PDB file of C-alpha atoms in Angstrom:
ATOM      1  CA  MET Y   8      -3.502  69.693 -10.642  1.00 49.00           C
ATOM      2  CA  GLY Y   9      -1.028  71.628 -10.896  1.00 49.00           C
ATOM      3  CA  ASN Y  10      -0.571  74.884 -12.003  1.00 46.00           C
ATOM      4  CA  GLY Y  11      -0.896  76.282 -16.025  1.00 46.00           C
ATOM      5  CA  ASP Y  12      -3.164  76.809 -18.674  1.00 44.00           C
ATOM      6  CA  ARG Y  13      -3.998  72.809 -18.338  1.00 46.00           C
ATOM      7  CA  GLU Y  14      -5.615  73.907 -15.143  1.00 50.00           C
ATOM      8  CA  SER Y  15      -9.452  73.939 -14.223  1.00 59.00           C
ATOM      9  CA  GLN Y  16     -11.557  73.959 -11.762  1.00 79.00           C
ATOM     10  CA  SER Y  17     -12.153  70.289 -10.726  1.00 81.00           C
ATOM     11  CA  ALA Y  18     -14.153  67.610  -8.447  1.00 83.00           C
ATOM     12  CA  PRO Y  19     -14.514  65.373  -6.253  1.00 84.00           C
ATOM     13  CA  LEU Y  20     -13.522  61.679  -7.834  1.00 83.00           C
ATOM     14  CA  HIS Y  21     -14.466  59.189  -4.819  1.00 81.00           C
ATOM     15  CA  CYS Y  22     -14.714  55.779  -6.622  1.00 86.00           C
ATOM     16  CA  ARG Y  23     -12.308  52.929  -6.870  1.00 90.00           C
ATOM     17  CA  LEU Y  24     -10.114  52.659 -10.159  1.00 94.00           C
ATOM     18  CA  VAL Y  25      -8.456  49.939 -11.917  1.00 95.00           C
ATOM     19  CA  TYR Y  26      -4.796  51.660 -14.196  1.00 98.00           C
ATOM     20  CA  ARG Y  27      -2.221  49.954 -15.802  1.00 97.00           C
ATOM     21  CA  PRO Y  28       0.722  51.699 -18.417  1.00 97.00           C
ATOM     22  CA  ILE Y  29      -1.204  50.687 -21.745  1.00 95.00           C
ATOM     23  CA  ALA Y  30       1.945  48.755 -22.971  1.00 89.00           C
ATOM     24  CA  ALA Y  31       1.062  46.128 -19.512  1.00 95.00           C
ATOM     25  CA  GLU Y  32      -1.739  43.425 -19.048  1.00 95.00           C
ATOM     26  CA  ALA Y  33      -1.529  43.960 -15.096  1.00 96.00           C
ATOM     27  CA  THR Y  34      -3.731  45.858 -13.901  1.00 97.00           C
ATOM     28  CA  SER Y  35      -3.772  48.183 -10.105  1.00 97.00           C
ATOM     29  CA  GLN Y  36      -6.290  48.849  -8.534  1.00 96.00           C
ATOM     30  CA  GLY Y  37      -6.401  53.018  -6.663  1.00 96.00           C
ATOM     31  CA  VAL Y  38      -9.278  54.981  -5.437  1.00 94.00           C
ATOM     32  CA  GLY Y  39     -10.007  58.585  -7.446  1.00 92.00           C
ATOM     33  CA  ILE Y  40      -9.434  62.063  -5.353  1.00 91.00           C
ATOM     34  CA  ARG Y  41     -10.166  64.130  -8.008  1.00 92.00           C
ATOM     35  CA  TRP Y  42     -10.815  64.953 -11.789  1.00 88.00           C
ATOM     36  CA  SER Y  43     -10.892  67.724 -14.035  1.00 86.00           C
ATOM     37  CA  SER Y  44     -12.097  68.344 -18.058  1.00 81.00           C
ATOM     38  CA  ASN Y  45      -7.620  67.423 -18.281  1.00 84.00           C
ATOM     39  CA  GLY Y  46      -6.812  66.146 -15.560  1.00 92.00           C
ATOM     40  CA  ILE Y  47      -7.063  63.670 -12.822  1.00 94.00           C
ATOM     41  CA  GLU Y  48      -5.555  61.896  -9.227  1.00 96.00           C
ATOM     42  CA  PHE Y  49      -5.832  58.963  -7.159  1.00 97.00           C
ATOM     43  CA  ARG Y  50      -4.208  57.070  -4.950  1.00 97.00           C
ATOM     44  CA  GLY Y  51      -3.234  53.274  -6.704  1.00 97.00           C
ATOM     45  CA  ARG Y  52      -1.844  50.444  -4.990  1.00 97.00           C
ATOM     46  CA  ASP Y  53       1.326  49.927  -7.495  1.00 98.00           C
ATOM     47  CA  PRO Y  54       3.081  53.754  -9.801  1.00 98.00           C
ATOM     48  CA  LEU Y  55       3.278  54.498 -12.557  1.00 98.00           C
ATOM     49  CA  LEU Y  56       6.216  56.451 -14.270  1.00 97.00           C
ATOM     50  CA  ASP Y  57       6.275  60.228 -15.157  1.00 97.00           C
ATOM     51  CA  GLY Y  58       5.812  60.862 -18.434  1.00 97.00           C
ATOM     52  CA  SER Y  59       4.302  57.107 -18.783  1.00 97.00           C
ATOM     53  CA  ALA Y  60       1.289  56.729 -20.838  1.00 98.00           C
ATOM     54  CA  ALA Y  61      -1.394  54.983 -19.300  1.00 98.00           C
ATOM     55  CA  GLU Y  62      -5.429  53.996 -18.672  1.00 97.00           C
ATOM     56  CA  VAL Y  63      -8.013  53.991 -16.346  1.00 95.00           C
ATOM     57  CA  TRP Y  64     -10.765  52.472 -15.773  1.00 94.00           C
ATOM     58  CA  ILE Y  65     -12.972  54.474 -13.608  1.00 90.00           C
ATOM     59  CA  GLU Y  66     -16.481  52.796 -12.056  1.00 84.00           C
ATOM     60  CA  GLY Y  67     -19.348  54.290 -13.174  1.00 72.00           C
ATOM     61  CA  VAL Y  68     -22.319  55.053 -10.304  1.00 61.00           C
ATOM     62  CA  LYS Y  69     -25.102  52.999 -11.391  1.00 62.00           C
ATOM     63  CA  GLY Y  70     -27.926  54.822 -12.345  1.00 62.00           C
ATOM     64  CA  VAL Y  71     -25.979  58.246 -11.611  1.00 58.00           C
ATOM     65  CA  SER Y  72     -22.736  58.568 -14.380  1.00 72.00           C
ATOM     66  CA  PRO Y  73     -21.956  55.088 -16.795  1.00 77.00           C
ATOM     67  CA  SER Y  74     -17.635  53.532 -16.226  1.00 84.00           C
ATOM     68  CA  TRP Y  75     -15.259  55.159 -18.495  1.00 87.00           C
ATOM     69  CA  ARG Y  76     -12.498  55.094 -19.635  1.00 91.00           C
ATOM     70  CA  ALA Y  77      -8.858  57.776 -18.710  1.00 92.00           C
ATOM     71  CA  PHE Y  78      -6.055  57.760 -20.986  1.00 96.00           C
ATOM     72  CA  ILE Y  79      -3.600  59.294 -18.923  1.00 98.00           C
ATOM     73  CA  GLU Y  80      -0.202  60.552 -19.574  1.00 98.00           C
ATOM     74  CA  VAL Y  81       1.182  60.283 -16.186  1.00 98.00           C
ATOM     75  CA  THR Y  82       2.741  64.130 -14.772  1.00 98.00           C
ATOM     76  CA  ASP Y  83       3.678  62.865 -10.788  1.00 98.00           C
ATOM     77  CA  CYS Y  84       3.616  60.044  -8.444  1.00 98.00           C
ATOM     78  CA  TRP Y  85       4.726  59.859  -5.382  1.00 98.00           C
ATOM     79  CA  PRO Y  86       4.825  57.966  -2.578  1.00 98.00           C
ATOM     80  CA  GLU Y  87       2.523  57.680   0.928  1.00 97.00           C
ATOM     81  CA  THR Y  88       3.255  57.442   4.072  1.00 96.00           C
ATOM     82  CA  GLU Y  89       0.202  55.069   4.317  1.00 93.00           C
ATOM     83  CA  GLY Y  90       1.515  52.856   1.547  1.00 95.00           C
ATOM     84  CA  GLY Y  91       0.543  52.292  -1.756  1.00 97.00           C
ATOM     85  CA  PHE Y  92       1.068  55.581  -4.549  1.00 98.00           C
ATOM     86  CA  HIS Y  93      -0.479  59.449  -4.959  1.00 98.00           C
ATOM     87  CA  ILE Y  94      -1.166  59.448  -9.378  1.00 98.00           C
ATOM     88  CA  LYS Y  95      -2.187  61.987 -11.207  1.00 98.00           C
ATOM     89  CA  GLY Y  96      -1.713  62.843 -14.633  1.00 98.00           C
ATOM     90  CA  TRP Y  97      -2.781  65.033 -17.483  1.00 97.00           C
ATOM     91  CA  ILE Y  98      -6.198  63.654 -19.274  1.00 95.00           C
ATOM     92  CA  LYS Y  99      -5.458  63.388 -23.403  1.00 96.00           C
ATOM     93  CA  GLY Y 100      -8.938  61.265 -23.501  1.00 93.00           C
ATOM     94  CA  ILE Y 101     -12.220  59.663 -22.622  1.00 90.00           C
ATOM     95  CA  LEU Y 102     -14.375  56.380 -23.105  1.00 89.00           C
ATOM     96  CA  SER Y 103     -17.770  56.104 -21.952  1.00 83.00           C
ATOM     97  CA  ASP Y 104     -19.178  53.185 -21.240  1.00 70.00           C
ATOM     98  CA  GLY Y 105     -22.725  55.000 -21.708  1.00 62.00           C
TER      99      GLY Y 105
END
């Protein structure tokens, strides 16, 4: 997710997700790439501003893990050549549906 004190070992996050800026009502869809105890990385349809706060709803896997919601601070967002945006952020909090 980046270098520095917040770096921790990351794991793949291959699932659908929905995200939005904290103050917005409209949501966008995306696909997870990886996550760690303090960071998340995903591809999305719409951009998020660097430094902004956002909510990310991650779909659970039935019988394996519940859905969960992460509150993030966006650290990086750039357009991808095939369309959409690559988004990274620090996880500031997590809520679980399970």
